[in-house]
PDB file of C-alpha atoms in Angstrom:
ATOM      1  CA  MET A  79     -45.540  94.246  60.590  1.00 51.00           C
ATOM      2  CA  SER A  80     -48.877  94.847  58.329  1.00 54.00           C
ATOM      3  CA  SER A  81     -49.446  97.838  56.249  1.00 56.00           C
ATOM      4  CA  PRO A  82     -51.820 100.351  57.492  1.00 58.00           C
ATOM      5  CA  VAL A  83     -55.217 100.525  56.446  1.00 51.00           C
ATOM      6  CA  ARG A  84     -55.771 103.290  53.846  1.00 60.00           C
ATOM      7  CA  HIS A  85     -59.095 104.745  54.150  1.00 64.00           C
ATOM      8  CA  ARG A  86     -60.755 106.383  50.971  1.00 70.00           C
ATOM      9  CA  THR A  87     -60.528 110.357  50.985  1.00 84.00           C
ATOM     10  CA  GLN A  88     -64.081 111.939  50.920  1.00 79.00           C
ATOM     11  CA  ALA A  89     -63.527 112.838  47.354  1.00 81.00           C
ATOM     12  CA  GLU A  90     -62.688 109.281  46.473  1.00 83.00           C
ATOM     13  CA  ARG A  91     -65.862 108.249  48.083  1.00 85.00           C
ATOM     14  CA  SER A  92     -67.966 110.948  46.715  1.00 87.00           C
ATOM     15  CA  GLU A  93     -66.703 109.404  43.084  1.00 89.00           C
ATOM     16  CA  ARG A  94     -67.428 105.903  43.997  1.00 90.00           C
ATOM     17  CA  THR A  95     -71.119 106.904  45.010  1.00 91.00           C
ATOM     18  CA  ARG A  96     -71.553 109.074  41.810  1.00 92.00           C
ATOM     19  CA  GLU A  97     -70.267 105.917  39.781  1.00 92.00           C
ATOM     20  CA  LEU A  98     -72.722 103.321  41.714  1.00 93.00           C
ATOM     21  CA  LEU A  99     -75.796 106.006  40.813  1.00 93.00           C
ATOM     22  CA  LEU A 100     -74.744 106.204  37.019  1.00 93.00           C
ATOM     23  CA  GLU A 101     -74.157 102.228  36.735  1.00 92.00           C
ATOM     24  CA  ALA A 102     -77.264 101.621  38.182  1.00 94.00           C
ATOM     25  CA  THR A 103     -79.261 104.169  35.814  1.00 93.00           C
ATOM     26  CA  ILE A 104     -77.704 102.098  32.799  1.00 92.00           C
ATOM     27  CA  SER A 105     -78.930  98.727  34.085  1.00 93.00           C
ATOM     28  CA  CYS A 106     -81.996 100.142  34.910  1.00 94.00           C
ATOM     29  CA  LEU A 107     -82.332 101.739  31.112  1.00 91.00           C
ATOM     30  CA  VAL A 108     -81.188  98.502  29.909  1.00 90.00           C
ATOM     31  CA  GLU A 109     -83.291  96.255  31.594  1.00 92.00           C
ATOM     32  CA  LEU A 110     -86.628  98.117  32.321  1.00 93.00           C
ATOM     33  CA  GLY A 111     -86.649 100.934  29.854  1.00 91.00           C
ATOM     34  CA  TYR A 112     -87.043 104.773  30.351  1.00 90.00           C
ATOM     35  CA  ALA A 113     -90.637 104.819  31.317  1.00 89.00           C
ATOM     36  CA  ARG A 114     -90.412 102.212  34.179  1.00 92.00           C
ATOM     37  CA  THR A 115     -86.926 103.606  35.419  1.00 93.00           C
ATOM     38  CA  THR A 116     -87.525 105.202  38.575  1.00 93.00           C
ATOM     39  CA  VAL A 117     -85.101 107.197  40.811  1.00 92.00           C
ATOM     40  CA  HIS A 118     -86.273 104.973  43.610  1.00 93.00           C
ATOM     41  CA  GLU A 119     -85.138 101.863  41.715  1.00 95.00           C
ATOM     42  CA  ILE A 120     -81.648 103.431  40.892  1.00 94.00           C
ATOM     43  CA  CYS A 121     -80.898 104.129  44.301  1.00 93.00           C
ATOM     44  CA  ARG A 122     -82.171 100.712  45.640  1.00 94.00           C
ATOM     45  CA  ARG A 123     -79.685  99.122  42.716  1.00 94.00           C
ATOM     46  CA  ALA A 124     -77.060 101.485  43.764  1.00 93.00           C
ATOM     47  CA  GLY A 125     -77.607 100.760  47.300  1.00 93.00           C
ATOM     48  CA  LEU A 126     -77.936 104.460  48.188  1.00 90.00           C
ATOM     49  CA  SER A 127     -80.553 106.798  49.699  1.00 90.00           C
ATOM     50  CA  ARG A 128     -82.357 109.443  47.887  1.00 88.00           C
ATOM     51  CA  GLY A 129     -80.291 111.799  49.674  1.00 87.00           C
ATOM     52  CA  ALA A 130     -77.053 110.538  48.349  1.00 85.00           C
ATOM     53  CA  GLN A 131     -78.580 110.657  44.821  1.00 88.00           C
ATOM     54  CA  GLN A 132     -80.011 114.070  45.359  1.00 87.00           C
ATOM     55  CA  HIS A 133     -76.513 115.510  46.435  1.00 86.00           C
ATOM     56  CA  HIS A 134     -75.104 114.587  42.874  1.00 89.00           C
ATOM     57  CA  PHE A 135     -77.842 114.940  40.589  1.00 89.00           C
ATOM     58  CA  THR A 136     -80.713 117.333  41.183  1.00 87.00           C
ATOM     59  CA  THR A 137     -82.934 115.982  38.483  1.00 87.00           C
ATOM     60  CA  LYS A 138     -83.963 112.655  36.799  1.00 87.00           C
ATOM     61  CA  ALA A 139     -82.719 114.065  33.443  1.00 87.00           C
ATOM     62  CA  GLU A 140     -79.622 115.214  34.862  1.00 89.00           C
ATOM     63  CA  LEU A 141     -78.956 111.672  36.368  1.00 91.00           C
ATOM     64  CA  MET A 142     -79.981 110.187  33.003  1.00 88.00           C
ATOM     65  CA  THR A 143     -77.876 112.005  30.614  1.00 87.00           C
ATOM     66  CA  SER A 144     -74.752 111.841  33.189  1.00 90.00           C
ATOM     67  CA  ALA A 145     -75.161 108.074  33.063  1.00 88.00           C
ATOM     68  CA  LEU A 146     -75.241 108.226  29.063  1.00 83.00           C
ATOM     69  CA  GLU A 147     -72.162 110.319  29.104  1.00 85.00           C
ATOM     70  CA  HIS A 148     -70.433 107.847  31.621  1.00 86.00           C
ATOM     71  CA  LEU A 149     -71.117 105.297  29.056  1.00 82.00           C
ATOM     72  CA  PHE A 150     -70.094 107.404  26.050  1.00 79.00           C
ATOM     73  CA  ARG A 151     -66.786 108.354  27.570  1.00 80.00           C
ATOM     74  CA  ARG A 152     -66.136 104.654  28.582  1.00 79.00           C
ATOM     75  CA  LEU A 153     -66.754 103.391  25.379  1.00 75.00           C
ATOM     76  CA  GLY A 154     -65.049 106.410  23.712  1.00 72.00           C
ATOM     77  CA  GLU A 155     -61.964 105.655  25.566  1.00 75.00           C
ATOM     78  CA  GLU A 156     -61.923 102.110  24.773  1.00 73.00           C
ATOM     79  CA  ILE A 157     -62.320 102.663  20.929  1.00 71.00           C
ATOM     80  CA  LEU A 158     -59.330 105.179  20.844  1.00 70.00           C
ATOM     81  CA  THR A 159     -57.171 102.862  22.875  1.00 74.00           C
ATOM     82  CA  ALA A 160     -58.029 100.251  20.555  1.00 71.00           C
ATOM     83  CA  THR A 161     -56.790 102.134  17.529  1.00 69.00           C
ATOM     84  CA  SER A 162     -53.058 101.238  18.587  1.00 71.00           C
ATOM     85  CA  ASP A 163     -53.760  97.802  18.014  1.00 72.00           C
ATOM     86  CA  LEU A 164     -55.040  98.148  14.492  1.00 70.00           C
ATOM     87  CA  PRO A 165     -52.917  96.910  11.642  1.00 70.00           C
ATOM     88  CA  PRO A 166     -51.875  99.479   9.057  1.00 69.00           C
ATOM     89  CA  GLY A 167     -53.695  99.442   5.222  1.00 68.00           C
ATOM     90  CA  PRO A 168     -57.002  98.547   4.207  1.00 70.00           C
ATOM     91  CA  GLU A 169     -57.292  96.160   6.849  1.00 75.00           C
ATOM     92  CA  ARG A 170     -57.133  98.813   9.554  1.00 77.00           C
ATOM     93  CA  LEU A 171     -60.473 100.296   8.522  1.00 78.00           C
ATOM     94  CA  ASP A 172     -62.168  97.104   7.948  1.00 81.00           C
ATOM     95  CA  HIS A 173     -61.506  96.472  11.789  1.00 81.00           C
ATOM     96  CA  GLY A 174     -62.151  99.960  12.873  1.00 79.00           C
ATOM     97  CA  ILE A 175     -65.740  99.970  11.427  1.00 84.00           C
ATOM     98  CA  ASP A 176     -66.114  96.879  13.399  1.00 85.00           C
ATOM     99  CA  LEU A 177     -65.045  98.736  16.607  1.00 81.00           C
ATOM    100  CA  LEU A 178     -67.572 101.372  15.815  1.00 81.00           C
ATOM    101  CA  TRP A 179     -70.057  98.521  15.520  1.00 85.00           C
ATOM    102  CA  GLN A 180     -69.231  97.105  18.647  1.00 81.00           C
ATOM    103  CA  ALA A 181     -69.248 100.401  20.426  1.00 78.00           C
ATOM    104  CA  TYR A 182     -72.837 101.527  19.085  1.00 77.00           C
ATOM    105  CA  SER A 183     -74.513  98.193  19.445  1.00 80.00           C
ATOM    106  CA  GLY A 184     -75.115  96.463  22.782  1.00 79.00           C
ATOM    107  CA  THR A 185     -75.289  98.571  26.234  1.00 84.00           C
ATOM    108  CA  LEU A 186     -74.680 101.752  24.604  1.00 77.00           C
ATOM    109  CA  SER A 187     -77.432 101.364  21.880  1.00 78.00           C
ATOM    110  CA  THR A 188     -80.294 100.310  24.153  1.00 85.00           C
ATOM    111  CA  ALA A 189     -79.621 103.066  26.959  1.00 86.00           C
ATOM    112  CA  ALA A 190     -79.087 105.752  23.985  1.00 83.00           C
ATOM    113  CA  VAL A 191     -82.261 104.642  21.970  1.00 84.00           C
ATOM    114  CA  GLU A 192     -84.673 104.808  25.515  1.00 87.00           C
ATOM    115  CA  LEU A 193     -83.156 108.380  26.311  1.00 88.00           C
ATOM    116  CA  TRP A 194     -83.367 109.533  22.525  1.00 86.00           C
ATOM    117  CA  VAL A 195     -86.956 108.203  21.972  1.00 87.00           C
ATOM    118  CA  ALA A 196     -88.162 109.778  25.501  1.00 89.00           C
ATOM    119  CA  ALA A 197     -86.383 113.092  24.733  1.00 88.00           C
ATOM    120  CA  ARG A 198     -88.618 113.541  21.924  1.00 89.00           C
ATOM    121  CA  THR A 199     -91.643 114.727  24.142  1.00 92.00           C
ATOM    122  CA  ASP A 200     -89.263 115.728  27.292  1.00 90.00           C
ATOM    123  CA  GLU A 201     -87.916 119.254  26.751  1.00 90.00           C
ATOM    124  CA  GLU A 202     -85.558 119.108  29.733  1.00 88.00           C
ATOM    125  CA  LEU A 203     -84.139 115.480  28.910  1.00 87.00           C
ATOM    126  CA  ARG A 204     -83.851 116.697  25.361  1.00 90.00           C
ATOM    127  CA  ARG A 205     -81.733 120.000  26.306  1.00 89.00           C
ATOM    128  CA  SER A 206     -79.488 117.573  28.398  1.00 86.00           C
ATOM    129  CA  LEU A 207     -78.936 114.944  26.024  1.00 86.00           C
ATOM    130  CA  LEU A 208     -77.998 117.158  22.860  1.00 88.00           C
ATOM    131  CA  PRO A 209     -74.628 118.064  24.369  1.00 87.00           C
ATOM    132  CA  VAL A 210     -73.745 114.474  25.367  1.00 84.00           C
ATOM    133  CA  ASP A 211     -74.567 113.351  21.833  1.00 82.00           C
ATOM    134  CA  ARG A 212     -72.535 116.001  20.040  1.00 84.00           C
ATOM    135  CA  GLU A 213     -69.510 114.677  22.240  1.00 81.00           C
ATOM    136  CA  LEU A 214     -70.169 111.544  21.337  1.00 78.00           C
ATOM    137  CA  GLY A 215     -69.891 112.572  17.734  1.00 79.00           C
ATOM    138  CA  HIS A 216     -66.746 114.398  18.336  1.00 80.00           C
ATOM    139  CA  GLN A 217     -65.219 111.296  19.773  1.00 77.00           C
ATOM    140  CA  THR A 218     -65.953 109.174  17.101  1.00 78.00           C
ATOM    141  CA  LEU A 219     -64.918 111.478  14.606  1.00 79.00           C
ATOM    142  CA  GLU A 220     -61.367 111.808  16.278  1.00 78.00           C
ATOM    143  CA  PHE A 221     -61.548 107.772  15.945  1.00 76.00           C
ATOM    144  CA  TYR A 222     -62.350 108.067  12.414  1.00 75.00           C
ATOM    145  CA  ARG A 223     -59.484 110.453  11.869  1.00 78.00           C
ATOM    146  CA  ARG A 224     -57.096 107.646  13.549  1.00 74.00           C
ATOM    147  CA  ILE A 225     -58.364 104.885  11.339  1.00 74.00           C
ATOM    148  CA  ALA A 226     -58.757 106.445   8.041  1.00 72.00           C
ATOM    149  CA  GLY A 227     -55.565 108.401   7.809  1.00 67.00           C
ATOM    150  CA  PRO A 228     -54.861 111.728   5.690  1.00 70.00           C
ATOM    151  CA  VAL A 229     -57.999 112.542   3.926  1.00 72.00           C
ATOM    152  CA  ASP A 230     -60.422 115.462   3.090  1.00 78.00           C
ATOM    153  CA  GLU A 231     -61.851 116.912   5.997  1.00 80.00           C
ATOM    154  CA  ALA A 232     -65.322 117.322   4.543  1.00 83.00           C
ATOM    155  CA  ARG A 233     -65.002 113.849   3.210  1.00 82.00           C
ATOM    156  CA  LEU A 234     -63.976 112.310   6.202  1.00 80.00           C
ATOM    157  CA  GLN A 235     -66.944 113.762   8.192  1.00 82.00           C
ATOM    158  CA  THR A 236     -69.279 112.623   5.781  1.00 85.00           C
ATOM    159  CA  MET A 237     -68.152 108.941   5.716  1.00 83.00           C
ATOM    160  CA  LEU A 238     -68.297 109.157   9.776  1.00 81.00           C
ATOM    161  CA  LEU A 239     -72.111 110.314   9.601  1.00 84.00           C
ATOM    162  CA  LEU A 240     -72.676 107.493   7.124  1.00 87.00           C
ATOM    163  CA  THR A 241     -71.078 105.215   9.313  1.00 86.00           C
ATOM    164  CA  VAL A 242     -72.769 106.057  12.451  1.00 82.00           C
ATOM    165  CA  ASN A 243     -76.253 106.351  10.993  1.00 86.00           C
ATOM    166  CA  LEU A 244     -75.820 103.036   9.433  1.00 89.00           C
ATOM    167  CA  VAL A 245     -74.371 101.160  12.796  1.00 86.00           C
ATOM    168  CA  ARG A 246     -77.284 103.100  14.692  1.00 84.00           C
ATOM    169  CA  GLY A 247     -79.903 101.794  12.344  1.00 88.00           C
ATOM    170  CA  LEU A 248     -78.509  98.527  12.567  1.00 89.00           C
ATOM    171  CA  ALA A 249     -78.180  98.170  16.338  1.00 86.00           C
ATOM    172  CA  LEU A 250     -82.078  99.035  16.396  1.00 86.00           C
ATOM    173  CA  ASP A 251     -82.732  96.329  13.953  1.00 89.00           C
ATOM    174  CA  ALA A 252     -81.012  94.175  16.507  1.00 87.00           C
ATOM    175  CA  MET A 253     -82.965  95.508  19.461  1.00 84.00           C
ATOM    176  CA  ILE A 254     -86.144  94.622  17.387  1.00 86.00           C
ATOM    177  CA  GLY A 255     -85.026  91.117  16.501  1.00 87.00           C
ATOM    178  CA  GLY A 256     -83.718  91.391  12.987  1.00 88.00           C
ATOM    179  CA  ASP A 257     -82.077  88.927  11.086  1.00 93.00           C
ATOM    180  CA  PRO A 258     -78.477  89.126  12.234  1.00 92.00           C
ATOM    181  CA  GLY A 259     -77.184  87.309   8.749  1.00 94.00           C
ATOM    182  CA  ARG A 260     -78.793  90.414   7.121  1.00 94.00           C
ATOM    183  CA  ARG A 261     -76.916  92.796   9.659  1.00 92.00           C
ATOM    184  CA  ASP A 262     -73.667  91.157   8.859  1.00 92.00           C
ATOM    185  CA  ALA A 263     -74.216  91.138   4.826  1.00 95.00           C
ATOM    186  CA  LEU A 264     -74.839  95.145   5.021  1.00 93.00           C
ATOM    187  CA  LEU A 265     -72.180  95.543   7.334  1.00 92.00           C
ATOM    188  CA  ALA A 266     -69.735  93.929   5.284  1.00 92.00           C
ATOM    189  CA  GLU A 267     -70.998  95.576   2.100  1.00 94.00           C
ATOM    190  CA  TRP A 268     -70.886  99.123   3.600  1.00 91.00           C
ATOM    191  CA  LYS A 269     -66.937  98.392   4.314  1.00 87.00           C
ATOM    192  CA  ARG A 270     -66.433  97.164   0.794  1.00 88.00           C
ATOM    193  CA  LEU A 271     -67.840 100.616  -0.243  1.00 88.00           C
ATOM    194  CA  VAL A 272     -65.808 102.665   2.036  1.00 83.00           C
ATOM    195  CA  LEU A 273     -62.340 100.802   1.360  1.00 79.00           C
ATOM    196  CA  THR A 274     -63.383 101.037  -2.646  1.00 82.00           C
ATOM    197  CA  SER A 275     -63.846 104.562  -2.225  1.00 76.00           C
ATOM    198  CA  GLY A 276     -59.995 104.763  -1.502  1.00 66.00           C
ATOM    199  CA  PHE A 277     -60.098 105.258   2.456  1.00 62.00           C
ATOM    200  CA  GLY A 278     -57.523 103.306   4.379  1.00 54.00           C
ATOM    201  CA  MET A 279     -55.374 103.247   1.301  1.00 47.00           C
TER     202      MET A 279
END
């Protein structure tokens, strides 16, 4: 006998609808930019009605920041999981910085830059975005704790902020067509400086 077909629950269908909207929003931000991303286009890509979108997200700002939070959370889980596979010693920190670079570049960087720039003149978007940005910072700090080992907390946070701001700048450089060789050299030099400062030892 064949197994009975399992139908998804209402909660599962609702979660799937939400996920489709968030993925479509990220896709639009990356491909079209914030200015050309409309709720209509998001719904079209998600294969959903405007009513379905409004049931989950009442404003465009809420949808945008929820999409970025969704992306942050997914990437955050990936980099935290990846720490279990990192080798011990200085090489652990070297690989860890590479993981941060991979997380902060690409899709995350493109979508985030679009929203951060728009938030400069959009008060509602800025209010929604700041808590998401802080949460990303907390996740990244936890990742840095795992790869750096025992170290003074203030010093750890300083190294974290320097690393994050470096990779954000490098990601922006990549977006505007900067020299990839120069980016690789700068990242390699930063890793050398971090390692010679005593981290990962």
